[in-house]
Amino acid sequence: MKKSVKPATSLPLNPHIAALPPYNAGMNIAMARALSGRHDIARLASNENPDGCSPAVMAALASSSFEPWRYADPACTALRAALGEKLAVDPGLIVAGNGSEEMIAAISRAVLVPGASVVTTVPSFGLHEIEPLAAGADVVKIPMTPEMGFDLAALETAIGAQPRAVFISSPWNPVGPGLDHSSLQRLIGAVRPGTLLVLDEAYFEFADPGAPDGIEILRDSGIDHVVLRTFSKAYGLAGLRVGYAVCSGLELARVIAAAKTPFNVNAAAQTAAIAALDDEGWMKASAGRVMAERARTAAALAGLGFGVAESQTNFLFFDCKGDSSSLAAGLLKQGIIVKAWREAGYEHYLRATIGLPADNDRLIAALRGLTGR
């Protein structure tokens, strides 16, 4: 017996939310196994750390001092203190969130109003567009150059028009390159009073030595800014959801904190993040292994004739020269999950996470077989 389908609601809905584009979160492993018929899945779509997380994190979560039946500290006091010491930043300028995604939402609620203008890049990290749209803002997207890099001149012009906020990821998700020192200074110089620069550094730990540190560079810039970072990538805590924002002023931090939910960073996430910070050696060694595999895999993909963007992240973004969805479907049949890009004009690009060496070898071999290259 077929179930009846309810008609569309007559309830007035928030038009800003109702019109939002979907967020491309990627495929979970259960669905991948069901669709591919394979158990051995190479998970190369969500930019997770293939090494997992530090053993110190697992020990902390197994410790009797971790009490999951207690409410977490809503202010994340111990975590912000640890971050403040590591970053040489007043903990009052740090806001912790349920992943840096929540920080993007909180920033949007804190500073945007209907009709405000926001500048970001395209291809984009989806929430840099979705959260401003949810707040009723108008989003101006600056396309990447044909060489798969930042269009600095176009960004300067757009930023100089005094939008309410600018969301720039460097290193850039989903493309991969990072702003160098002169390029970052060039964009900082374009910011005028009344504009908030949000520099999303979720992939900061994977950047090459000598890459700019946004927190250090923006510290004395004199502009309103937020730098976003996360424990999801290099620290391997994606499933626990903890990120943070470093703000240019106490009042900005206070309002962003007020825009998020209480108890937003759960107790396990706070415990794990503090333990992860105490084992920086593990994180740096893991990031080094990923960076070495990134270079090897990028060279192999380029050797197959794909146009591979320069990457300062734990993934590669490359031009398939054809329909990326079809290629991704072919890879899935072989138990390999990647992300076909869906933004208009970029449907011929794939993004693949750097996995363990065996996973990367599977990707290279499968692409060679599917394309006949």
mmCIF file of C-alpha atoms in Angstrom:
data_model
loop_
_atom_site.group_PDB
_atom_site.id
_atom_site.type_symbol
_atom_site.label_atom_id
_atom_site.label_comp_id
_atom_site.label_asym_id
_atom_site.label_seq_id
_atom_site.Cartn_x
_atom_site.Cartn_y
_atom_site.Cartn_z
ATOM 1 C CA MET A 1 0.000 0.000 0.000
ATOM 2 C CA LYS A 2 1.440 3.336 -1.035
ATOM 3 C CA LYS A 3 1.751 6.042 1.584
ATOM 4 C CA SER A 4 0.038 9.287 0.768
ATOM 5 C CA VAL A 5 2.253 12.309 0.202
ATOM 6 C CA LYS A 6 1.411 15.374 2.199
ATOM 7 C CA PRO A 7 0.765 18.484 0.134
ATOM 8 C CA ALA A 8 3.099 21.457 0.354
ATOM 9 C CA THR A 9 2.638 23.392 3.576
ATOM 10 C CA SER A 10 0.577 26.546 3.639
ATOM 11 C CA LEU A 11 2.661 27.753 6.576
ATOM 12 C CA PRO A 12 4.667 30.869 5.693
ATOM 13 C CA LEU A 13 8.345 29.897 5.701
ATOM 14 C CA ASN A 14 11.453 32.021 6.040
ATOM 15 C CA PRO A 15 12.215 32.745 2.360
ATOM 16 C CA HIS A 16 15.946 33.071 3.030
ATOM 17 C CA ILE A 17 16.056 29.525 4.418
ATOM 18 C CA ALA A 18 13.586 27.992 1.976
ATOM 19 C CA ALA A 19 15.694 29.129 -0.996
ATOM 20 C CA LEU A 20 19.046 27.853 0.302
ATOM 21 C CA PRO A 21 21.092 25.590 -1.968
ATOM 22 C CA PRO A 22 21.853 22.167 -0.449
ATOM 23 C CA TYR A 23 25.214 21.591 1.222
ATOM 24 C CA ASN A 24 27.207 18.849 -0.512
ATOM 25 C CA ALA A 25 28.263 16.834 2.523
ATOM 26 C CA GLY A 26 29.493 13.828 0.560
ATOM 27 C CA MET A 27 28.604 10.144 0.838
ATOM 28 C CA ASN A 28 28.721 8.119 4.032
ATOM 29 C CA ILE A 29 30.438 4.746 4.139
ATOM 30 C CA ALA A 30 27.226 2.725 4.631
ATOM 31 C CA MET A 31 25.735 4.144 1.443
ATOM 32 C CA ALA A 32 29.014 3.634 -0.417
ATOM 33 C CA ARG A 33 29.085 -0.028 0.586
ATOM 34 C CA ALA A 34 25.470 -0.493 -0.438
ATOM 35 C CA LEU A 35 25.970 1.140 -3.843
ATOM 36 C CA SER A 36 29.312 -0.451 -4.647
ATOM 37 C CA GLY A 37 28.754 -3.881 -3.145
ATOM 38 C CA ARG A 38 32.224 -3.628 -1.639
ATOM 39 C CA HIS A 39 33.337 -3.542 1.969
ATOM 40 C CA ASP A 40 36.842 -2.150 1.387
ATOM 41 C CA ILE A 41 36.011 1.514 0.855
ATOM 42 C CA ALA A 42 38.639 4.209 0.244
ATOM 43 C CA ARG A 43 37.099 7.275 1.851
ATOM 44 C CA LEU A 44 38.547 10.148 -0.173
ATOM 45 C CA ALA A 45 35.700 12.672 -0.141
ATOM 46 C CA SER A 46 35.540 14.438 3.225
ATOM 47 C CA ASN A 47 39.139 15.531 3.880
ATOM 48 C CA GLU A 48 39.471 13.467 7.039
ATOM 49 C CA ASN A 49 42.878 12.600 8.478
ATOM 50 C CA PRO A 50 43.807 9.088 7.259
ATOM 51 C CA ASP A 51 45.980 8.599 10.349
ATOM 52 C CA GLY A 52 43.049 9.070 12.704
ATOM 53 C CA CYS A 53 43.880 11.058 15.819
ATOM 54 C CA SER A 54 46.593 11.140 18.455
ATOM 55 C CA PRO A 55 46.648 8.208 20.906
ATOM 56 C CA ALA A 56 46.605 10.888 23.602
ATOM 57 C CA VAL A 57 43.082 11.804 22.491
ATOM 58 C CA MET A 58 41.824 8.251 22.871
ATOM 59 C CA ALA A 59 43.479 7.983 26.289
ATOM 60 C CA ALA A 60 41.840 11.216 27.442
ATOM 61 C CA LEU A 61 38.407 10.043 26.312
ATOM 62 C CA ALA A 62 38.927 6.731 28.145
ATOM 63 C CA SER A 63 40.065 8.438 31.330
ATOM 64 C CA SER A 64 37.886 8.378 34.446
ATOM 65 C CA SER A 65 38.203 12.167 34.567
ATOM 66 C CA PHE A 66 35.966 12.406 31.480
ATOM 67 C CA GLU A 67 32.364 12.522 32.711
ATOM 68 C CA PRO A 68 29.915 12.369 29.780
ATOM 69 C CA TRP A 69 26.946 12.610 32.120
ATOM 70 C CA ARG A 70 27.939 16.166 33.068
ATOM 71 C CA TYR A 71 27.123 19.238 31.019
ATOM 72 C CA ALA A 72 30.126 20.637 29.190
ATOM 73 C CA ASP A 73 31.510 24.061 30.057
ATOM 74 C CA PRO A 74 29.537 26.356 27.714
ATOM 75 C CA ALA A 75 32.405 28.877 27.707
ATOM 76 C CA CYS A 76 35.043 26.245 26.808
ATOM 77 C CA THR A 77 37.256 27.934 29.415
ATOM 78 C CA ALA A 78 40.034 25.335 29.567
ATOM 79 C CA LEU A 79 40.151 24.890 25.805
ATOM 80 C CA ARG A 80 40.269 28.631 25.121
ATOM 81 C CA ALA A 81 43.020 29.006 27.734
ATOM 82 C CA ALA A 82 45.060 26.269 26.046
ATOM 83 C CA LEU A 83 44.517 27.867 22.638
ATOM 84 C CA GLY A 84 45.375 31.300 23.996
ATOM 85 C CA GLU A 85 48.683 30.013 25.314
ATOM 86 C CA LYS A 86 49.515 28.206 22.070
ATOM 87 C CA LEU A 87 48.605 31.164 19.845
ATOM 88 C CA ALA A 88 49.746 33.981 22.165
ATOM 89 C CA VAL A 89 46.212 35.383 22.029
ATOM 90 C CA ASP A 90 43.950 36.705 24.805
ATOM 91 C CA PRO A 91 41.467 33.842 25.439
ATOM 92 C CA GLY A 92 38.742 36.493 25.483
ATOM 93 C CA LEU A 93 39.277 36.909 21.731
ATOM 94 C CA ILE A 94 38.676 33.198 21.079
ATOM 95 C CA VAL A 95 35.238 31.694 20.479
ATOM 96 C CA ALA A 96 34.938 27.902 20.282
ATOM 97 C CA GLY A 97 32.239 26.217 18.248
ATOM 98 C CA ASN A 98 30.746 22.935 17.108
ATOM 99 C CA GLY A 99 33.215 22.849 14.240
ATOM 100 C CA SER A 100 34.288 25.981 12.397
ATOM 101 C CA GLU A 101 31.021 25.592 10.473
ATOM 102 C CA GLU A 102 29.132 26.808 13.525
ATOM 103 C CA MET A 103 31.470 29.770 13.709
ATOM 104 C CA ILE A 104 30.563 30.698 10.123
ATOM 105 C CA ALA A 105 26.876 30.561 11.068
ATOM 106 C CA ALA A 106 27.444 32.567 14.246
ATOM 107 C CA ILE A 107 29.462 35.222 12.398
ATOM 108 C CA SER A 108 26.693 35.507 9.807
ATOM 109 C CA ARG A 109 24.051 35.956 12.504
ATOM 110 C CA ALA A 110 26.241 38.402 14.391
ATOM 111 C CA VAL A 111 27.162 40.811 11.608
ATOM 112 C CA LEU A 112 24.795 40.327 8.663
ATOM 113 C CA VAL A 113 21.316 41.712 8.079
ATOM 114 C CA PRO A 114 18.948 41.267 5.114
ATOM 115 C CA GLY A 115 20.327 43.070 2.100
ATOM 116 C CA ALA A 116 23.914 43.177 3.348
ATOM 117 C CA SER A 117 26.601 42.255 0.839
ATOM 118 C CA VAL A 118 29.103 39.420 1.256
ATOM 119 C CA VAL A 119 32.084 38.539 -0.935
ATOM 120 C CA THR A 120 33.514 35.054 -1.324
ATOM 121 C CA THR A 121 35.163 32.915 -3.990
ATOM 122 C CA VAL A 122 33.885 30.278 -6.377
ATOM 123 C CA PRO A 123 34.367 27.358 -6.291
ATOM 124 C CA SER A 124 33.455 27.908 -2.670
ATOM 125 C CA PHE A 125 33.212 26.145 0.630
ATOM 126 C CA GLY A 126 29.438 25.827 0.594
ATOM 127 C CA LEU A 127 28.776 27.387 3.988
ATOM 128 C CA HIS A 128 30.593 30.585 3.025
ATOM 129 C CA GLU A 129 27.615 31.107 0.739
ATOM 130 C CA ILE A 130 24.829 29.252 2.548
ATOM 131 C CA GLU A 131 25.120 30.922 5.957
ATOM 132 C CA PRO A 132 25.171 34.496 4.596
ATOM 133 C CA LEU A 133 22.189 33.640 2.376
ATOM 134 C CA ALA A 134 20.375 32.277 5.438
ATOM 135 C CA ALA A 135 20.887 35.662 7.085
ATOM 136 C CA GLY A 136 19.335 37.381 4.064
ATOM 137 C CA ALA A 137 22.593 38.716 2.659
ATOM 138 C CA ASP A 138 23.487 39.034 -1.011
ATOM 139 C CA VAL A 139 26.548 36.983 -1.961
ATOM 140 C CA VAL A 140 29.042 38.114 -4.609
ATOM 141 C CA LYS A 141 31.214 35.206 -5.784
ATOM 142 C CA ILE A 142 34.574 35.828 -7.440
ATOM 143 C CA PRO A 143 35.557 32.967 -9.793
ATOM 144 C CA MET A 144 38.975 31.402 -9.713
ATOM 145 C CA THR A 145 41.380 32.147 -12.542
ATOM 146 C CA PRO A 146 41.837 29.738 -15.490
ATOM 147 C CA GLU A 147 45.047 28.644 -13.729
ATOM 148 C CA MET A 148 42.965 27.572 -10.695
ATOM 149 C CA GLY A 149 44.169 30.348 -8.415
ATOM 150 C CA PHE A 150 42.851 33.449 -6.650
ATOM 151 C CA ASP A 151 41.776 36.335 -8.887
ATOM 152 C CA LEU A 152 43.403 38.977 -6.712
ATOM 153 C CA ALA A 153 42.441 41.955 -8.857
ATOM 154 C CA ALA A 154 38.757 40.985 -8.880
ATOM 155 C CA LEU A 155 38.818 40.286 -5.146
ATOM 156 C CA GLU A 156 40.428 43.661 -4.458
ATOM 157 C CA THR A 157 37.726 45.423 -6.440
ATOM 158 C CA ALA A 158 34.907 43.511 -4.727
ATOM 159 C CA ILE A 159 36.359 44.063 -1.252
ATOM 160 C CA GLY A 160 36.916 47.751 -1.995
ATOM 161 C CA ALA A 161 33.153 48.099 -2.617
ATOM 162 C CA GLN A 162 32.748 47.768 1.168
ATOM 163 C CA PRO A 163 30.712 44.592 1.634
ATOM 164 C CA ARG A 164 29.639 43.834 5.193
ATOM 165 C CA ALA A 165 31.791 40.674 5.243
ATOM 166 C CA VAL A 166 34.355 38.787 3.174
ATOM 167 C CA PHE A 167 34.811 35.007 3.509
ATOM 168 C CA ILE A 168 38.137 33.817 2.106
ATOM 169 C CA SER A 169 39.596 30.385 2.773
ATOM 170 C CA SER A 170 43.359 30.120 2.628
ATOM 171 C CA PRO A 171 44.409 27.419 2.008
ATOM 172 C CA TRP A 172 41.392 27.350 -0.271
ATOM 173 C CA ASN A 173 38.702 24.699 0.056
ATOM 174 C CA PRO A 174 37.840 23.208 -2.434
ATOM 175 C CA VAL A 175 40.604 24.309 -4.803
ATOM 176 C CA GLY A 176 43.763 24.027 -2.704
ATOM 177 C CA PRO A 177 46.119 27.004 -3.138
ATOM 178 C CA GLY A 178 46.937 29.385 -0.325
ATOM 179 C CA LEU A 179 47.526 33.110 -0.336
ATOM 180 C CA ASP A 180 51.189 34.027 -0.074
ATOM 181 C CA HIS A 181 52.339 36.909 2.133
ATOM 182 C CA SER A 182 52.094 39.605 -0.524
ATOM 183 C CA SER A 183 48.688 38.416 -1.752
ATOM 184 C CA LEU A 184 47.229 38.337 1.743
ATOM 185 C CA GLN A 185 48.590 41.811 2.466
ATOM 186 C CA ARG A 186 47.086 43.008 -0.798
ATOM 187 C CA LEU A 187 43.609 41.824 0.227
ATOM 188 C CA ILE A 188 44.008 43.208 3.744
ATOM 189 C CA GLY A 189 44.861 46.558 2.195
ATOM 190 C CA ALA A 190 41.572 46.530 0.265
ATOM 191 C CA VAL A 191 39.433 46.200 3.416
ATOM 192 C CA ARG A 192 37.650 49.400 4.456
ATOM 193 C CA PRO A 193 35.979 50.317 7.762
ATOM 194 C CA GLY A 194 32.640 48.558 8.085
ATOM 195 C CA THR A 195 33.857 45.342 6.431
ATOM 196 C CA LEU A 196 34.694 42.192 8.382
ATOM 197 C CA LEU A 197 37.396 39.970 6.874
ATOM 198 C CA VAL A 198 36.857 36.298 7.739
ATOM 199 C CA LEU A 199 39.963 34.272 6.922
ATOM 200 C CA ASP A 200 39.141 30.577 7.061
ATOM 201 C CA GLU A 201 42.334 28.640 7.808
ATOM 202 C CA ALA A 202 40.817 25.193 8.316
ATOM 203 C CA TYR A 203 43.754 23.658 6.401
ATOM 204 C CA PHE A 204 46.482 25.843 7.922
ATOM 205 C CA GLU A 205 48.519 22.900 9.258
ATOM 206 C CA PHE A 206 48.958 21.446 5.748
ATOM 207 C CA ALA A 207 50.443 24.599 4.208
ATOM 208 C CA ASP A 208 54.062 24.620 3.083
ATOM 209 C CA PRO A 209 56.729 25.990 5.437
ATOM 210 C CA GLY A 210 56.822 29.770 5.338
ATOM 211 C CA ALA A 211 53.140 30.160 4.435
ATOM 212 C CA PRO A 212 51.504 33.164 6.102
ATOM 213 C CA ASP A 213 49.964 32.745 9.543
ATOM 214 C CA GLY A 214 46.723 34.721 9.401
ATOM 215 C CA ILE A 215 46.545 35.177 13.163
ATOM 216 C CA GLU A 216 50.007 36.732 13.259
ATOM 217 C CA ILE A 217 49.573 38.859 10.144
ATOM 218 C CA LEU A 218 46.141 40.197 11.084
ATOM 219 C CA ARG A 219 47.031 40.798 14.732
ATOM 220 C CA ASP A 220 48.162 44.380 14.138
ATOM 221 C CA SER A 221 46.395 45.011 10.826
ATOM 222 C CA GLY A 222 43.921 47.517 12.259
ATOM 223 C CA ILE A 223 40.973 45.940 10.411
ATOM 224 C CA ASP A 224 37.999 44.037 11.804
ATOM 225 C CA HIS A 225 38.727 40.359 11.275
ATOM 226 C CA VAL A 226 38.142 36.776 12.338
ATOM 227 C CA VAL A 227 40.498 33.852 11.688
ATOM 228 C CA LEU A 228 38.869 30.421 11.691
ATOM 229 C CA ARG A 229 40.642 27.168 12.496
ATOM 230 C CA THR A 230 39.528 23.634 13.257
ATOM 231 C CA PHE A 231 40.488 20.377 14.924
ATOM 232 C CA SER A 232 38.664 18.380 12.234
ATOM 233 C CA LYS A 233 41.480 18.096 9.698
ATOM 234 C CA ALA A 234 45.097 17.825 10.846
ATOM 235 C CA TYR A 235 44.165 16.880 14.419
ATOM 236 C CA GLY A 236 41.786 14.145 13.243
ATOM 237 C CA LEU A 237 38.735 15.122 15.309
ATOM 238 C CA ALA A 238 36.199 15.484 12.485
ATOM 239 C CA GLY A 239 33.615 13.312 14.238
ATOM 240 C CA LEU A 240 33.714 15.349 17.432
ATOM 241 C CA ARG A 241 33.143 18.761 15.828
ATOM 242 C CA VAL A 242 35.298 21.434 17.413
ATOM 243 C CA GLY A 243 36.635 24.580 15.767
ATOM 244 C CA TYR A 244 37.348 28.114 16.863
ATOM 245 C CA ALA A 245 37.430 31.750 15.841
ATOM 246 C CA VAL A 246 40.146 34.245 16.779
ATOM 247 C CA CYS A 247 38.596 37.704 16.712
ATOM 248 C CA SER A 248 40.099 41.168 16.365
ATOM 249 C CA GLY A 249 38.256 42.587 19.361
ATOM 250 C CA LEU A 250 36.524 41.590 22.571
ATOM 251 C CA GLU A 251 33.152 43.046 21.560
ATOM 252 C CA LEU A 252 33.203 41.186 18.251
ATOM 253 C CA ALA A 253 34.037 37.957 20.096
ATOM 254 C CA ARG A 254 31.247 38.593 22.599
ATOM 255 C CA VAL A 255 28.599 39.085 19.917
ATOM 256 C CA ILE A 256 29.738 36.049 17.915
ATOM 257 C CA ALA A 257 29.630 33.954 21.095
ATOM 258 C CA ALA A 258 26.123 35.254 21.786
ATOM 259 C CA ALA A 259 25.024 34.127 18.306
ATOM 260 C CA LYS A 260 25.765 30.444 18.920
ATOM 261 C CA THR A 261 23.888 27.936 21.030
ATOM 262 C CA PRO A 262 24.867 27.177 24.647
ATOM 263 C CA PHE A 263 26.651 23.872 25.336
ATOM 264 C CA ASN A 264 27.571 23.862 21.659
ATOM 265 C CA VAL A 265 30.964 22.145 22.059
ATOM 266 C CA ASN A 266 30.309 18.878 23.832
ATOM 267 C CA ALA A 267 32.440 17.553 26.676
ATOM 268 C CA ALA A 268 34.100 14.865 24.560
ATOM 269 C CA ALA A 269 35.128 17.431 21.965
ATOM 270 C CA GLN A 270 36.604 19.774 24.578
ATOM 271 C CA THR A 271 38.505 16.935 26.254
ATOM 272 C CA ALA A 272 39.797 15.629 22.934
ATOM 273 C CA ALA A 273 40.847 19.042 21.636
ATOM 274 C CA ILE A 274 42.887 19.823 24.743
ATOM 275 C CA ALA A 275 44.597 16.425 24.527
ATOM 276 C CA ALA A 276 45.284 16.977 20.830
ATOM 277 C CA LEU A 277 46.914 20.334 21.538
ATOM 278 C CA ASP A 278 49.169 18.625 24.081
ATOM 279 C CA ASP A 279 50.427 16.249 21.374
ATOM 280 C CA GLU A 280 51.462 18.653 18.634
ATOM 281 C CA GLY A 281 54.258 16.283 17.659
ATOM 282 C CA TRP A 282 51.755 13.653 16.515
ATOM 283 C CA MET A 283 49.806 16.197 14.473
ATOM 284 C CA LYS A 284 52.903 17.599 12.765
ATOM 285 C CA ALA A 285 54.187 14.130 11.884
ATOM 286 C CA SER A 286 50.792 13.178 10.467
ATOM 287 C CA ALA A 287 50.551 16.392 8.453
ATOM 288 C CA GLY A 288 54.040 15.762 7.082
ATOM 289 C CA ARG A 289 53.032 12.311 5.853
ATOM 290 C CA VAL A 290 49.923 13.744 4.194
ATOM 291 C CA MET A 291 51.939 16.475 2.492
ATOM 292 C CA ALA A 292 54.414 13.930 1.089
ATOM 293 C CA GLU A 293 51.539 11.812 -0.263
ATOM 294 C CA ARG A 294 49.902 14.947 -1.658
ATOM 295 C CA ALA A 295 52.967 15.683 -3.778
ATOM 296 C CA ARG A 296 53.254 12.083 -4.975
ATOM 297 C CA THR A 297 49.573 11.769 -5.829
ATOM 298 C CA ALA A 298 49.433 15.156 -7.563
ATOM 299 C CA ALA A 299 52.382 14.176 -9.772
ATOM 300 C CA ALA A 300 50.679 10.891 -10.679
ATOM 301 C CA LEU A 301 47.394 12.605 -11.571
ATOM 302 C CA ALA A 302 49.207 15.191 -13.659
ATOM 303 C CA GLY A 303 50.970 12.321 -15.399
ATOM 304 C CA LEU A 304 47.548 10.955 -16.356
ATOM 305 C CA GLY A 305 46.745 14.250 -18.050
ATOM 306 C CA PHE A 306 44.496 15.792 -15.408
ATOM 307 C CA GLY A 307 44.808 19.504 -14.662
ATOM 308 C CA VAL A 308 45.676 19.517 -10.950
ATOM 309 C CA ALA A 309 45.419 22.685 -8.871
ATOM 310 C CA GLU A 310 48.323 23.626 -6.618
ATOM 311 C CA SER A 311 47.418 22.412 -3.131
ATOM 312 C CA GLN A 312 48.321 23.555 0.366
ATOM 313 C CA THR A 313 45.667 21.258 1.866
ATOM 314 C CA ASN A 314 45.026 17.550 2.435
ATOM 315 C CA PHE A 315 43.164 17.146 -0.872
ATOM 316 C CA LEU A 316 43.573 17.640 -4.613
ATOM 317 C CA PHE A 317 41.180 19.461 -6.953
ATOM 318 C CA PHE A 318 41.584 18.462 -10.571
ATOM 319 C CA ASP A 319 40.022 18.957 -13.962
ATOM 320 C CA CYS A 320 38.649 15.696 -15.340
ATOM 321 C CA LYS A 321 38.191 17.173 -18.825
ATOM 322 C CA GLY A 322 34.678 15.717 -18.767
ATOM 323 C CA ASP A 323 31.677 14.943 -16.556
ATOM 324 C CA SER A 324 33.055 14.524 -13.033
ATOM 325 C CA SER A 325 29.833 12.920 -11.756
ATOM 326 C CA SER A 326 30.203 10.040 -14.214
ATOM 327 C CA LEU A 327 33.829 9.576 -13.268
ATOM 328 C CA ALA A 328 32.962 9.672 -9.556
ATOM 329 C CA ALA A 329 30.276 7.036 -10.149
ATOM 330 C CA GLY A 330 32.839 4.827 -11.878
ATOM 331 C CA LEU A 331 35.206 5.211 -8.935
ATOM 332 C CA LEU A 332 32.414 4.382 -6.496
ATOM 333 C CA LYS A 333 31.831 1.069 -8.249
ATOM 334 C CA GLN A 334 35.429 0.271 -7.311
ATOM 335 C CA GLY A 335 34.853 1.276 -3.696
ATOM 336 C CA ILE A 336 36.445 4.734 -3.897
ATOM 337 C CA ILE A 337 34.506 7.754 -2.643
ATOM 338 C CA VAL A 338 35.509 11.147 -4.065
ATOM 339 C CA LYS A 339 33.532 14.355 -4.425
ATOM 340 C CA ALA A 340 32.365 15.503 -7.848
ATOM 341 C CA TRP A 341 32.038 19.276 -7.783
ATOM 342 C CA ARG A 342 28.520 20.541 -8.516
ATOM 343 C CA GLU A 343 28.783 24.320 -8.634
ATOM 344 C CA ALA A 344 27.699 25.714 -11.989
ATOM 345 C CA GLY A 345 30.617 25.945 -14.383
ATOM 346 C CA TYR A 346 32.799 23.574 -12.377
ATOM 347 C CA GLU A 347 31.057 20.250 -12.996
ATOM 348 C CA HIS A 348 34.192 18.871 -14.665
ATOM 349 C CA TYR A 349 36.239 19.033 -11.459
ATOM 350 C CA LEU A 350 36.771 16.350 -8.829
ATOM 351 C CA ARG A 351 38.085 16.776 -5.289
ATOM 352 C CA ALA A 352 39.910 13.831 -3.743
ATOM 353 C CA THR A 353 41.206 13.640 -0.192
ATOM 354 C CA ILE A 354 44.755 12.449 0.364
ATOM 355 C CA GLY A 355 44.417 9.090 2.078
ATOM 356 C CA LEU A 356 46.838 6.399 3.129
ATOM 357 C CA PRO A 357 49.360 5.425 0.421
ATOM 358 C CA ALA A 358 47.369 2.302 -0.493
ATOM 359 C CA ASP A 359 44.181 4.350 -0.914
ATOM 360 C CA ASN A 360 45.954 6.880 -3.105
ATOM 361 C CA ASP A 361 47.377 4.055 -5.214
ATOM 362 C CA ARG A 362 43.850 2.665 -5.645
ATOM 363 C CA LEU A 363 42.639 6.073 -6.815
ATOM 364 C CA ILE A 364 45.460 6.461 -9.334
ATOM 365 C CA ALA A 365 45.019 2.951 -10.715
ATOM 366 C CA ALA A 366 41.235 3.301 -10.952
ATOM 367 C CA LEU A 367 41.490 6.633 -12.770
ATOM 368 C CA ARG A 368 44.007 5.146 -15.176
ATOM 369 C CA GLY A 369 41.653 2.258 -15.899
ATOM 370 C CA LEU A 370 38.510 4.387 -16.245
ATOM 371 C CA THR A 371 40.092 6.947 -18.559
ATOM 372 C CA GLY A 372 42.394 4.639 -20.501
ATOM 373 C CA ARG A 373 45.323 6.968 -19.919
#
